[in-house]
Coordinates of C-alpha atoms in Angstrom, one line a residue:
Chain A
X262 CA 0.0 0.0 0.0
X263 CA 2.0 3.0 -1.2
X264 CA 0.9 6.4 0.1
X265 CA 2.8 10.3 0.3
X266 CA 2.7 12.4 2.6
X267 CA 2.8 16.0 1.8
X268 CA 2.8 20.1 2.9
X269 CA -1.4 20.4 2.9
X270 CA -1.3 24.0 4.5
X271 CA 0.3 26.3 7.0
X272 CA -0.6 23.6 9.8
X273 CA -1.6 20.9 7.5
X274 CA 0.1 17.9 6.5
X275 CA -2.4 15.4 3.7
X276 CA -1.5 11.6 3.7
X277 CA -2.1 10.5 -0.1
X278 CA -2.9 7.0 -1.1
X279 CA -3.3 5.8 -4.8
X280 CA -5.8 8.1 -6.4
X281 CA -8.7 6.0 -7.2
X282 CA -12.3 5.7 -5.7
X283 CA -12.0 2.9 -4.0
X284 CA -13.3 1.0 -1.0
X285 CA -10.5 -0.6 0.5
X286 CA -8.4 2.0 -0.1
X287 CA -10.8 3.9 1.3
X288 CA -11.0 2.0 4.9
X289 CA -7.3 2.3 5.0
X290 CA -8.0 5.5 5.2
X291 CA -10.2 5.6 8.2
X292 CA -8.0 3.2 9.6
X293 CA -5.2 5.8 9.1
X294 CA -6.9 8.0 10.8
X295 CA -8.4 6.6 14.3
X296 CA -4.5 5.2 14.7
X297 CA -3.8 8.9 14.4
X298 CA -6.2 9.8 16.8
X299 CA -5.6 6.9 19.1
X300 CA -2.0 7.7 19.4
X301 CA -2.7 11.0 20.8
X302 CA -0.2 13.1 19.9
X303 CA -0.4 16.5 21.8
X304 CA -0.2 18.3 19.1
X305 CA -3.5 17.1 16.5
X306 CA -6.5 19.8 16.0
X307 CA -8.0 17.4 13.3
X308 CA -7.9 14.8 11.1
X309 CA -10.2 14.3 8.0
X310 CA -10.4 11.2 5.4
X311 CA -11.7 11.6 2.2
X312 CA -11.7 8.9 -0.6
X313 CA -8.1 8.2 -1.0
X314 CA -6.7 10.7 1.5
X315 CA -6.2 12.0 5.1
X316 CA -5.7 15.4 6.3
X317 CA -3.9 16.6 9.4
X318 CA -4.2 19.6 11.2
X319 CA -1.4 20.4 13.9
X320 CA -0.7 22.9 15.9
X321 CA 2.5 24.6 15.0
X322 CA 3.1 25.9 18.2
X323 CA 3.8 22.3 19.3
X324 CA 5.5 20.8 16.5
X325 CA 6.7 21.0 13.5
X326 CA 6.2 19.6 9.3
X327 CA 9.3 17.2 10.0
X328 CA 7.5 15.9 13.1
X329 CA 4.2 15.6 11.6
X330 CA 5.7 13.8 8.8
X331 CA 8.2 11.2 10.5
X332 CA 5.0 10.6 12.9
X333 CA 2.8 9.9 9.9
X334 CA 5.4 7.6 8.6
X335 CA 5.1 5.1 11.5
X336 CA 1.6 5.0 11.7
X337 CA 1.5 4.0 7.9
X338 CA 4.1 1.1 8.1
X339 CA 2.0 0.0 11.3
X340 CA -0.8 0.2 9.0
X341 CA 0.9 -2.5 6.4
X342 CA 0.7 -4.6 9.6
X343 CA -2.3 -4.7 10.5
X344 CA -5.0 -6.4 9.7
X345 CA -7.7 -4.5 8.4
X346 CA -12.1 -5.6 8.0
X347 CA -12.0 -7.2 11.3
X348 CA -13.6 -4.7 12.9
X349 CA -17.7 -4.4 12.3
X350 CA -18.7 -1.2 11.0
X351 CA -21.5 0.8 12.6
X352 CA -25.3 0.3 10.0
X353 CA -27.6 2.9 9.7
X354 CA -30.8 1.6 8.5
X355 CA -33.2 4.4 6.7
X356 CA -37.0 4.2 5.6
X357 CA -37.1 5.6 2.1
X358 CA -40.5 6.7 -0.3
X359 CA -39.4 6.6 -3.0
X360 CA -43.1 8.1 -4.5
X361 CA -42.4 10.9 -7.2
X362 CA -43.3 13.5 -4.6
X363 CA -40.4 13.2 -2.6
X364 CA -38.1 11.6 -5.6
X365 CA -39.1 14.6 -8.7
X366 CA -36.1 12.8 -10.4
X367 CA -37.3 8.8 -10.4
X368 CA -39.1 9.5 -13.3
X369 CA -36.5 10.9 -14.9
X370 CA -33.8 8.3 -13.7
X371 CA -36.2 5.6 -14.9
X372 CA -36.0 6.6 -18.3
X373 CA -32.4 7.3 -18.4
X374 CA -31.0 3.6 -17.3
X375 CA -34.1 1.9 -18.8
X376 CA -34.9 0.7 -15.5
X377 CA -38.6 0.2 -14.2
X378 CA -39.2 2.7 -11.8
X379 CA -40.0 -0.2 -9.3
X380 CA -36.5 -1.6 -10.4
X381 CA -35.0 1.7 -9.9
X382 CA -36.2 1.3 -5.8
X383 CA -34.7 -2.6 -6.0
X384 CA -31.6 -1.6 -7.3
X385 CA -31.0 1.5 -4.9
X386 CA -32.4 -0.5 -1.8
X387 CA -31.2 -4.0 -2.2
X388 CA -27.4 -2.4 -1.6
X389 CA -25.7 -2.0 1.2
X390 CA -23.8 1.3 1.1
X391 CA -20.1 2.3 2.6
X392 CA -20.1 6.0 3.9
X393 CA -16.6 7.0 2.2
X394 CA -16.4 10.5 3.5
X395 CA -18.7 13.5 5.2
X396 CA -18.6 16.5 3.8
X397 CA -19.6 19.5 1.4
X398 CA -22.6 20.2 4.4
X399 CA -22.6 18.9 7.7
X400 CA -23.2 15.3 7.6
X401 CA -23.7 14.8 4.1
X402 CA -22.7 11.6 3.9
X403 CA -20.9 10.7 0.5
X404 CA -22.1 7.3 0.1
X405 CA -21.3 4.2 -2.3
X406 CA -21.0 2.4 -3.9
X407 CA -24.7 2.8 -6.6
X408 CA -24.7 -0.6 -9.3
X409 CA -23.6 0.6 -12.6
X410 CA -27.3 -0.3 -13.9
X411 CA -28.3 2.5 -11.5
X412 CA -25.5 5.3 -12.4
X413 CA -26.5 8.7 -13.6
X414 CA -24.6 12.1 -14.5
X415 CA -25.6 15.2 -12.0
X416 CA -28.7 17.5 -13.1
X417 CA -27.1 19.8 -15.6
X418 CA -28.5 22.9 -13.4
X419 CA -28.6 22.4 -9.9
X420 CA -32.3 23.1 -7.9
X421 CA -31.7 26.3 -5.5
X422 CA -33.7 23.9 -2.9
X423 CA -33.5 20.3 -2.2
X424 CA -35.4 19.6 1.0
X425 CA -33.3 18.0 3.6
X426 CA -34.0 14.2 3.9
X427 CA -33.9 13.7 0.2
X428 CA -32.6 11.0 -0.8
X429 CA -30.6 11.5 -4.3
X430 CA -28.1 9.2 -6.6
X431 CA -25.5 11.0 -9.2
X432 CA -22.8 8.8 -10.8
X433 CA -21.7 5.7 -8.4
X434 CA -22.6 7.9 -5.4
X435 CA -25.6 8.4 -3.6
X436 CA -26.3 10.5 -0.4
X437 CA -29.0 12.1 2.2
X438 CA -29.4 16.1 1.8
X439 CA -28.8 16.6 5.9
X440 CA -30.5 19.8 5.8
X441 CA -32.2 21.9 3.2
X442 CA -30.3 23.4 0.5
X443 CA -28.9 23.6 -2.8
X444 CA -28.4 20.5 -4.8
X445 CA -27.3 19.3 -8.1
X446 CA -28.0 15.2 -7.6
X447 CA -31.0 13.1 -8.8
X448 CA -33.9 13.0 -5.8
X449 CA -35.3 9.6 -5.6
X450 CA -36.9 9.9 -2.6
X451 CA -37.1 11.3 1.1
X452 CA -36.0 9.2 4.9
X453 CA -39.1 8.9 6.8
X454 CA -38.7 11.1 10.4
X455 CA -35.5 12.4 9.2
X456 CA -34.3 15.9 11.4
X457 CA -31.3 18.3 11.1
X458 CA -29.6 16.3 14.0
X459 CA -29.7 12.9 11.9
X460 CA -26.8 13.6 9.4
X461 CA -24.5 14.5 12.1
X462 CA -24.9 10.6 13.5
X463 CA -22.8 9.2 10.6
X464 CA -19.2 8.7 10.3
X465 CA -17.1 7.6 7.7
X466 CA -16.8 4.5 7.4
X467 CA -19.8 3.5 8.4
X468 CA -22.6 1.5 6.4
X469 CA -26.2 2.6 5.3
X470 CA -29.1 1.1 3.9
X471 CA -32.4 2.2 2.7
X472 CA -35.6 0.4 3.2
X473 CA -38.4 1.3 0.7
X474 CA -42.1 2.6 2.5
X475 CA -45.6 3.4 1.0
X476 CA -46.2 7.0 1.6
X477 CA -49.0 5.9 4.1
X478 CA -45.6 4.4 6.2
X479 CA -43.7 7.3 5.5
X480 CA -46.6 10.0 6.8
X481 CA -46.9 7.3 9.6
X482 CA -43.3 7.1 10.6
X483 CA -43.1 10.8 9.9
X484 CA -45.8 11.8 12.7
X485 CA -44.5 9.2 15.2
X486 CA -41.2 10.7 14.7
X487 CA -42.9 14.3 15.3
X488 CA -45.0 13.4 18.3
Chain B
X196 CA -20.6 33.3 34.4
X197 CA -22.4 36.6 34.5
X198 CA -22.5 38.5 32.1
X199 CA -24.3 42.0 31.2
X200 CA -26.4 43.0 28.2
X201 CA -24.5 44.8 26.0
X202 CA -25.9 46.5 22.6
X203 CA -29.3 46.5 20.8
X204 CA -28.9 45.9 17.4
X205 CA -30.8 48.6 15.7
X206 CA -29.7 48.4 11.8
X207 CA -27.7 44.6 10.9
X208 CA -26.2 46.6 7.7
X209 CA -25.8 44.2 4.8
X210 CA -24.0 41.4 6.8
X211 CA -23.3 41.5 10.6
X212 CA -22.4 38.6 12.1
X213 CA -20.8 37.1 15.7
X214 CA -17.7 35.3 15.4
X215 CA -15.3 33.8 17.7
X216 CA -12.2 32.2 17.3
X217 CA -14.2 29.5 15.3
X218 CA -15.6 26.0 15.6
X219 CA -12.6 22.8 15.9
X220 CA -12.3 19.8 15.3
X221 CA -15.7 19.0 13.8
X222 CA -14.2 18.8 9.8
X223 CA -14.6 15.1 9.7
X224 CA -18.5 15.9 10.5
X225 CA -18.6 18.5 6.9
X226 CA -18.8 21.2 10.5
X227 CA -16.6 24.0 8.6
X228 CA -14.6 26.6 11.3
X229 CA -16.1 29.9 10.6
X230 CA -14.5 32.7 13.0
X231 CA -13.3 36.1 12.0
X232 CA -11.7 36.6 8.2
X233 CA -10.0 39.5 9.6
X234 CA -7.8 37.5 12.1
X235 CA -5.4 40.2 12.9
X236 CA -7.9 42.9 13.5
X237 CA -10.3 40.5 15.5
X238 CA -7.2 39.5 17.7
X239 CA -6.0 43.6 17.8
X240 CA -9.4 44.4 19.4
X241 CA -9.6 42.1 21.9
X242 CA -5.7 43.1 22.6
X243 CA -6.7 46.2 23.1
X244 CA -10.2 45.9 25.4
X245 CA -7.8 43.1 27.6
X246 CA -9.8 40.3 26.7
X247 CA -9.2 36.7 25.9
X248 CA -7.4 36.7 22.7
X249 CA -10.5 34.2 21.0
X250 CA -13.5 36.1 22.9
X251 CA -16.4 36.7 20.5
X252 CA -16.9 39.7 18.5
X253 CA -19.2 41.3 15.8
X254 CA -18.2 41.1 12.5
X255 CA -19.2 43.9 10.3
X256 CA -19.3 43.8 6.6
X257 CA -19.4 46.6 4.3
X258 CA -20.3 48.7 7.7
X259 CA -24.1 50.2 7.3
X260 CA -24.2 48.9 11.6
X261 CA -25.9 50.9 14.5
X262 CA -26.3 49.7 17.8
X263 CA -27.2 51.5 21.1
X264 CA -25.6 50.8 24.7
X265 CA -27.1 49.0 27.5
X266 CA -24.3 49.3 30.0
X267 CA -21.9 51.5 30.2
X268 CA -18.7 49.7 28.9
X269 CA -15.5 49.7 26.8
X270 CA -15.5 49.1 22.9
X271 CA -13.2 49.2 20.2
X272 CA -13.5 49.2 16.2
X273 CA -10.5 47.3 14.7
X274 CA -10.4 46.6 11.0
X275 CA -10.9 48.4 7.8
X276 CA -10.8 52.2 7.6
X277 CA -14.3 53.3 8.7
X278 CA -16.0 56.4 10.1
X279 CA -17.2 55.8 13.5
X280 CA -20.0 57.9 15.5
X281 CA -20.4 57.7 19.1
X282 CA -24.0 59.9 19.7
X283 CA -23.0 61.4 15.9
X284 CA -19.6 62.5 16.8
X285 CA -16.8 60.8 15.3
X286 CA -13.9 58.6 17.0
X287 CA -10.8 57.0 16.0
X288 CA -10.6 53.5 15.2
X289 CA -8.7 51.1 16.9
X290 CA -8.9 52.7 20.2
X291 CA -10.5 51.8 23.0
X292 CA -13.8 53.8 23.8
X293 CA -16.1 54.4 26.5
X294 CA -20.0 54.0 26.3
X295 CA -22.4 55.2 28.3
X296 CA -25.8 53.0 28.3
X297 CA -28.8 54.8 25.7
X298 CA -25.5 55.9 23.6
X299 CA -25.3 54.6 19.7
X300 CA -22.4 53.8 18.1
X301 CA -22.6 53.3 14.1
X302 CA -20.5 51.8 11.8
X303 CA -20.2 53.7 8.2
X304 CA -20.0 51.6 4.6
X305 CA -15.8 51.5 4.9
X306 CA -13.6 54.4 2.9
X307 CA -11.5 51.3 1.8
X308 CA -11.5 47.4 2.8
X309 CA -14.6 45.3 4.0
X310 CA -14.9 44.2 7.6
X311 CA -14.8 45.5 10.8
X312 CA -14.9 43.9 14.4
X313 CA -16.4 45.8 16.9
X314 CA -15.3 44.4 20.2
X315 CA -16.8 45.0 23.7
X316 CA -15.2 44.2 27.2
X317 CA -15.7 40.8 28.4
X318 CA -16.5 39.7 24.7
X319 CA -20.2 38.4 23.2
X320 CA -21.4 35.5 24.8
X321 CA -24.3 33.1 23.5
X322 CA -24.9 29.3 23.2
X323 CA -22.3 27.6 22.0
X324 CA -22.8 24.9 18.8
X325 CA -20.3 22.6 18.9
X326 CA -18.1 24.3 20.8
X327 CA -18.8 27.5 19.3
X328 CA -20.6 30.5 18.4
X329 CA -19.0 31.7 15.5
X330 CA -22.1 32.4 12.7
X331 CA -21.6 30.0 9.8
X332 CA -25.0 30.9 7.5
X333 CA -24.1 28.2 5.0
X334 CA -23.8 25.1 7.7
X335 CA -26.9 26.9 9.9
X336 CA -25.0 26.8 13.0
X337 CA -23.5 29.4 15.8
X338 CA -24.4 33.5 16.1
X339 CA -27.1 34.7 18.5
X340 CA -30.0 31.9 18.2
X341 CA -27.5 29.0 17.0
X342 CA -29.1 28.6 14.2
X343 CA -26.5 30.5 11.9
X344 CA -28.3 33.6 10.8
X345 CA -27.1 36.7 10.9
X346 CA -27.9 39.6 13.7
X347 CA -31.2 41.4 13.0
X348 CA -32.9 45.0 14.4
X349 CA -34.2 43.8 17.6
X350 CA -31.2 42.1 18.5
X351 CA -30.0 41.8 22.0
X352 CA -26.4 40.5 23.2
X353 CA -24.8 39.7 26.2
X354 CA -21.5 40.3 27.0
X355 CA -19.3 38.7 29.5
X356 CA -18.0 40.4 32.8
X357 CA -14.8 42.1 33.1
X358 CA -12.3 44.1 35.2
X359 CA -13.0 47.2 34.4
X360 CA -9.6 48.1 36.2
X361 CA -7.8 46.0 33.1
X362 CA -9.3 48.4 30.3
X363 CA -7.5 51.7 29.2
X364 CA -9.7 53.7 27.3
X365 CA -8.1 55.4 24.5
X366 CA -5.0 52.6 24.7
X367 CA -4.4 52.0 20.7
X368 CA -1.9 50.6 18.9
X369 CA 1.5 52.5 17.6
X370 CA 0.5 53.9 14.3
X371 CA 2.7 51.8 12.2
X372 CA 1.1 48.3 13.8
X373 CA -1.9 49.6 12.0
X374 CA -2.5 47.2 8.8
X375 CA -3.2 49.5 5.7
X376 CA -5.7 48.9 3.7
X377 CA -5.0 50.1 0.5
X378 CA -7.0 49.8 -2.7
X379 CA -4.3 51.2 -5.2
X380 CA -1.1 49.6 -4.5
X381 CA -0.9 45.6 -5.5
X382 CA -1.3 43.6 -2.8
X383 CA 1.8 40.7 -2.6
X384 CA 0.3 37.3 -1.7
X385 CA 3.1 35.3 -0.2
X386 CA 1.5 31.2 -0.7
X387 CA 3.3 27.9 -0.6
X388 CA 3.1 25.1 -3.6
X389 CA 1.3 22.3 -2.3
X390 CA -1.1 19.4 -3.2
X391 CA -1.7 19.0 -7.1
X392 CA 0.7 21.6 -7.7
X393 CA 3.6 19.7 -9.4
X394 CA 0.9 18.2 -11.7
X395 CA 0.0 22.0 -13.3
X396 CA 2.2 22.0 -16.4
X397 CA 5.5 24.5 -16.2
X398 CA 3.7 27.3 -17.8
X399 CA 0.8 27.7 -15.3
X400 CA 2.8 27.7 -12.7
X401 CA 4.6 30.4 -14.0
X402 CA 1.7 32.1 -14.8
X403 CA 0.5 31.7 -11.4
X404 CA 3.4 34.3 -10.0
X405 CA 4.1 36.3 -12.9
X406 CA 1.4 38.1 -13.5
X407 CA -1.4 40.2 -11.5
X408 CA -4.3 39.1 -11.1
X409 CA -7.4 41.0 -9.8
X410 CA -10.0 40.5 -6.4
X411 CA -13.6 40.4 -8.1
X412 CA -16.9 41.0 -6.1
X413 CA -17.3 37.2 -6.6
X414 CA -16.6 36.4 -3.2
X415 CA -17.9 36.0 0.6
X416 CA -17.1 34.2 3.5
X417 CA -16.4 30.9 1.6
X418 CA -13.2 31.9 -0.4
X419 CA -12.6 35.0 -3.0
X420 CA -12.8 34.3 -6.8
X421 CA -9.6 35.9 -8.8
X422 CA -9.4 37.5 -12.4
X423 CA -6.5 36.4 -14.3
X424 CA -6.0 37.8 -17.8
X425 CA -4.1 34.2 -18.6
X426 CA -6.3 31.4 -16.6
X427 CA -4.4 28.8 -15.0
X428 CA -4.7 25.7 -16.9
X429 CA -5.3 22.3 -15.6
X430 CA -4.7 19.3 -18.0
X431 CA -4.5 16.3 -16.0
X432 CA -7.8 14.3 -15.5
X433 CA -10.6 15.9 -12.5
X434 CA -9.4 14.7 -9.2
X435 CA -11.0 13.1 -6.6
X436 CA -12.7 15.1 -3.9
X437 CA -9.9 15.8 -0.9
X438 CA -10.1 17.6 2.4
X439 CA -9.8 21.3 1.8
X440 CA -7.4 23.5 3.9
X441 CA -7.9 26.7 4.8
X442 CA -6.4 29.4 2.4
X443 CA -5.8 27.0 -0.3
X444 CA -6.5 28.3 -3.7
X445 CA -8.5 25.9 -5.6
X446 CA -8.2 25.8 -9.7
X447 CA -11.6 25.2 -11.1
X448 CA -12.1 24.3 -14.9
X449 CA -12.2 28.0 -16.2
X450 CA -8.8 28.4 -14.6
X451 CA -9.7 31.6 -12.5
X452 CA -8.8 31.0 -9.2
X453 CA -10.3 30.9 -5.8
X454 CA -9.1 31.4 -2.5
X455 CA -11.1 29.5 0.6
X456 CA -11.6 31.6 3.6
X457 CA -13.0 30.7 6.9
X458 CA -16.1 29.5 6.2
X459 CA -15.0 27.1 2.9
X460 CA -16.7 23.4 2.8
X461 CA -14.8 21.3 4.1
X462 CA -14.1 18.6 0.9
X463 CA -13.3 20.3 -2.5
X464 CA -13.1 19.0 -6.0
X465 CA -11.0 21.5 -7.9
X466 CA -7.3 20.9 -8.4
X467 CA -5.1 23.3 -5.7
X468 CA -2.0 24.4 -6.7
X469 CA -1.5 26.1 -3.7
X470 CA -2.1 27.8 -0.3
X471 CA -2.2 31.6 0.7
X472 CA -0.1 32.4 3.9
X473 CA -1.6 34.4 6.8
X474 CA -0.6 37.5 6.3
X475 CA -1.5 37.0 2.6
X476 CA -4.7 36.0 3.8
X477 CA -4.9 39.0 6.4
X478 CA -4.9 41.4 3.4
X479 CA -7.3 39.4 1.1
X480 CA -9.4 39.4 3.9
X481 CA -10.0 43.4 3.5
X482 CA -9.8 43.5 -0.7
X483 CA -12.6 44.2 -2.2
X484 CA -13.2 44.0 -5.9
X485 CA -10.8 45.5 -8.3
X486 CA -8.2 44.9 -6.2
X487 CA -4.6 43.8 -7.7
X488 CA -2.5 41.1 -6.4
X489 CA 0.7 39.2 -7.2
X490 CA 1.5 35.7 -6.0
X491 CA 5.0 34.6 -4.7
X492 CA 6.0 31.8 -3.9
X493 CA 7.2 31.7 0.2
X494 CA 8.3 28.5 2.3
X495 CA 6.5 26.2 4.6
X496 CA 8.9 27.6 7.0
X497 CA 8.7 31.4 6.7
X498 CA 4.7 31.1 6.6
X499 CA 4.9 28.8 10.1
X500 CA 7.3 31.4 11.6
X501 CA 5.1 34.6 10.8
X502 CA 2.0 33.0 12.5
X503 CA 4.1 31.7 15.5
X504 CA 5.6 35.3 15.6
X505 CA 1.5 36.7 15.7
X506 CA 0.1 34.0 18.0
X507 CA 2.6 35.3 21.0
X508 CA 2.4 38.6 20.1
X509 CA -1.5 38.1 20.7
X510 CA -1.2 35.9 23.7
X511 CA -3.2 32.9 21.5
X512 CA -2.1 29.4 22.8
X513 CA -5.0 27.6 21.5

């Protein structure tokens, strides 16, 4: 496993692993980074994986690059060392409806893979999906990875509103709009008793699936979730 | 901790918000830091008023702010060159005031520059959102409610006690401490290579430092779009999205580039071919559009020492 380590910022160092969108490259990451955090080192403000890289924040008034660096260097060849998928990652299970009013997309989806629209909902719910990174919003949740059947390229002008909830799919990546906002992915559908609070639960590396409800479970599950 | 009411808001301006050092430690959540884009004169006014080097502040944007006492404290206005009225008269900037409760204090659009910090004794308190109240609209957290908005009229805030033995009115700093703000002279932008930079072909990285570029009104808390009159061309293959630092200056397809302040999301998809030191950030943080700048190329080393060198000067162990 061959990975760089390199000058990120003014306090930021970035471990780089082979550039390619995968999962277990991926967990290596997220590995990577709670050995970081495990070790302690006095110095850490933060430490962020993304697909195929981790980023390190330190405080330069208690260290220094060189440090940093030759620290980063042992935790990666204890890394080769160990052995990695023994540990269970944490499942989120969501409700989805997937009925056009929450999903103004499916439709559209549908006719672009060739898929059923009731194929579209079995191909998107039968998968179990790994949470490769958070970011862009808090807790949206970049999730993958969507069966090639299923893939399709962002809207070509993104909607100024996505409700948060929405559940949406663009290329091999789908994800949970944590909180209402702007949006350029395909809306499926929307998580039943979803709040502001939910996103934030999710960590990378963690594993999601969606469950498909009738919109009379979804208004049920939505007003037990209220009361 | 007690604290006393401080100020009424009675006119937000176009953008007035609370900021305190910022929010840590939460990147890995998408929980961007927020906190004043004006480091140097957020940390000068509470210098000044004796506070904690990180207590909370408001951020004023293009000015257009009034507010009215509620106790008799200390203030200061750090930040871009500004008029100032105390009950209509005029004071100095970056000196330590004294107001009397009923007494309003506005904040004029700036001469030059954007933001200004208006500090009070004791510093704004409110309810901390994950570990703090700076306002970051875009992520809907911190500020006065904790819900990321911006102050409006009607406004109330708190402020926390102090000594009022450890304030000196009228203390300011020496005249040559002052950062200009200039709109006329090119502004140098010391920043360091990093990340995709050794992948940018020969000739845009040259074109990165050798020629000006200009500070558009594209920009906000999130980062600063640039004008260059030759674009900075990426030829390699998009990359994947990566963590994205604070200051880095991000390469997007139309080769203008952009330079991520406080409140930038926290994964980006752009190539970056670089990152902006603080005291190139500092002055970015006051250039509004139309402003010219010059990149050059500093060391890891140089850009560590100068924010060492400001963190004790400002008492900031963090």
């Amino acid at each position: 496993m061959k990975a760089s380590i390199e000058i990120a910022g003014v306090d930021a160092a970035m471990v780089v692993f082979e550039a390619v969108v995968d999962k277990h490259i991926n967990q290596q990451v997220h590995v990577l980074r709670e050995m970081v955090i495990a070790a302690q080192p006095t110095w850490l403000s933060d430490a962020v994986a993304a697909y195929h890289t981790l980023l390190v924040v330190y405080d330069i008034q208690r260290t220094t690059y060189a440090q940093v660096q030759q620290f980063l260097q042992s935790q990666l060849e204890q890394l080769q060392h160990q052995k990695l998928t023994n540990k269970k990652a944490t499942v989120h299970e969501y409700f989805v409806c997937y009925d056009p009013e929450f999903g103004p997309d499916i439709e559209r989806v549908s006719h672009v893979t060739g898929l059923s629209i009731d194929e579209v909902i079995q191909r998107h719910s039968e998968e179990t999906y790994h949470v490769y990174t958070i970011g862009f919003a808090p807790g949206f949740a970049y999730l993958g990875d969507v069966p090639e059947a299923l893939q399709v390229a962002r809207l070509d002008t993104p909607r100024t509103k996505v409700p948060a909830g929405s559940v949406a799919v663009a290329n091999q990546q789908t994800a949970i709009y944590p909180r209402t906002s702007p949006g350029g992915w395909n809306i499926i559908g929307r998580v039943a008793g979803w709040n502001e609070q939910s996103g934030l639960r999710l960590k990378a590396g963690d594993h999601v699936r969606f469950i498909p409800v009738t919109m009379q479970r979804f208004l049920a599950l939505e007003s037990g979730a209220s009361s | 901790m007690t604290s006393y009411p401080a100020l009424r808001i009675d006119q937000p301006g176009l953008l007035t918000t609370l900021q305190d050092w910022g929010r840590f430690g939460h990147l890995s959540q998408g929980i961007t830091r927020g906190g004043p884009i004006d480091e140097r004169a957020f940390l000068w006014a509470n210098k000044l008023l004796g506070n904690t080097a990180t207590a909370a502040q408001l951020e004023v944007t293009l000015g257009g702010l009034s507010v009215t006492a509620l106790k008799t404290s200390y203030w200061v206005v750090c930040g871009a060159p500004v008029t100032v009225t105390k009950s209509q008269q005029p004071i100095p900037t970056w000196e330590v005031f004294r107001v009397n409760a009923g007494e309003r204090v506005r904040i004029d659009a700036p001469e030059r520059g954007l933001r200004s910090y208006l500090a009070v004794a004791g510093g704004f308190t409110a309810r901390p959102v994950f570990g703090s109240i700076a306002t970051v609209t875009r992520d809907g957290l911190g500020g006065l409610h904790g819900d990321g908005k911006p102050l409006q009229s009607g406004d109330e805030l708190h402020a926390g006690s102090f000594e009022s033995a450890q304030v000196v009115p009228f203390r300011r700093p020496q005249h040559d401490l002052i950062p200009r703000v200039s709109s006329t002279t090119e502004l140098r932008i010391p920043m360091i290579p990093m990340a995709q930079y050794a992948q940018f072909e020969q000739h845009a990285q040259q074109s990165l430092v050798q020629q000006n570029m200009q500070v558009t009104a594209k920009q906000d808390r999130m980062g600063i779009r640039l004008q260059a009159n030759q674009p900075i061309a990426w030829t390699q293959p998009q990359i994947i999205s990566e963590p994205l630092p604070l200051g880095a200056i991000q390469i997007p397809p139309d080769g203008q580039p952009i330079v991520m302040l406080n409140d930038c999301q926290t994964l980006g998809g752009y190539p970056k071919i670089g990152v902006v030191s603080w005291s190139g950030r500092m002055a970015l943080a006051q250039a509004t559009a139309g402003t010219a700048l010059r990149f050059e190329i500093t060391t890891l080393e140089q850009a560590q020492a100068e924010v060492k060198q400001a963190y004790r000067f400002f008492n900031l162990n963090l």
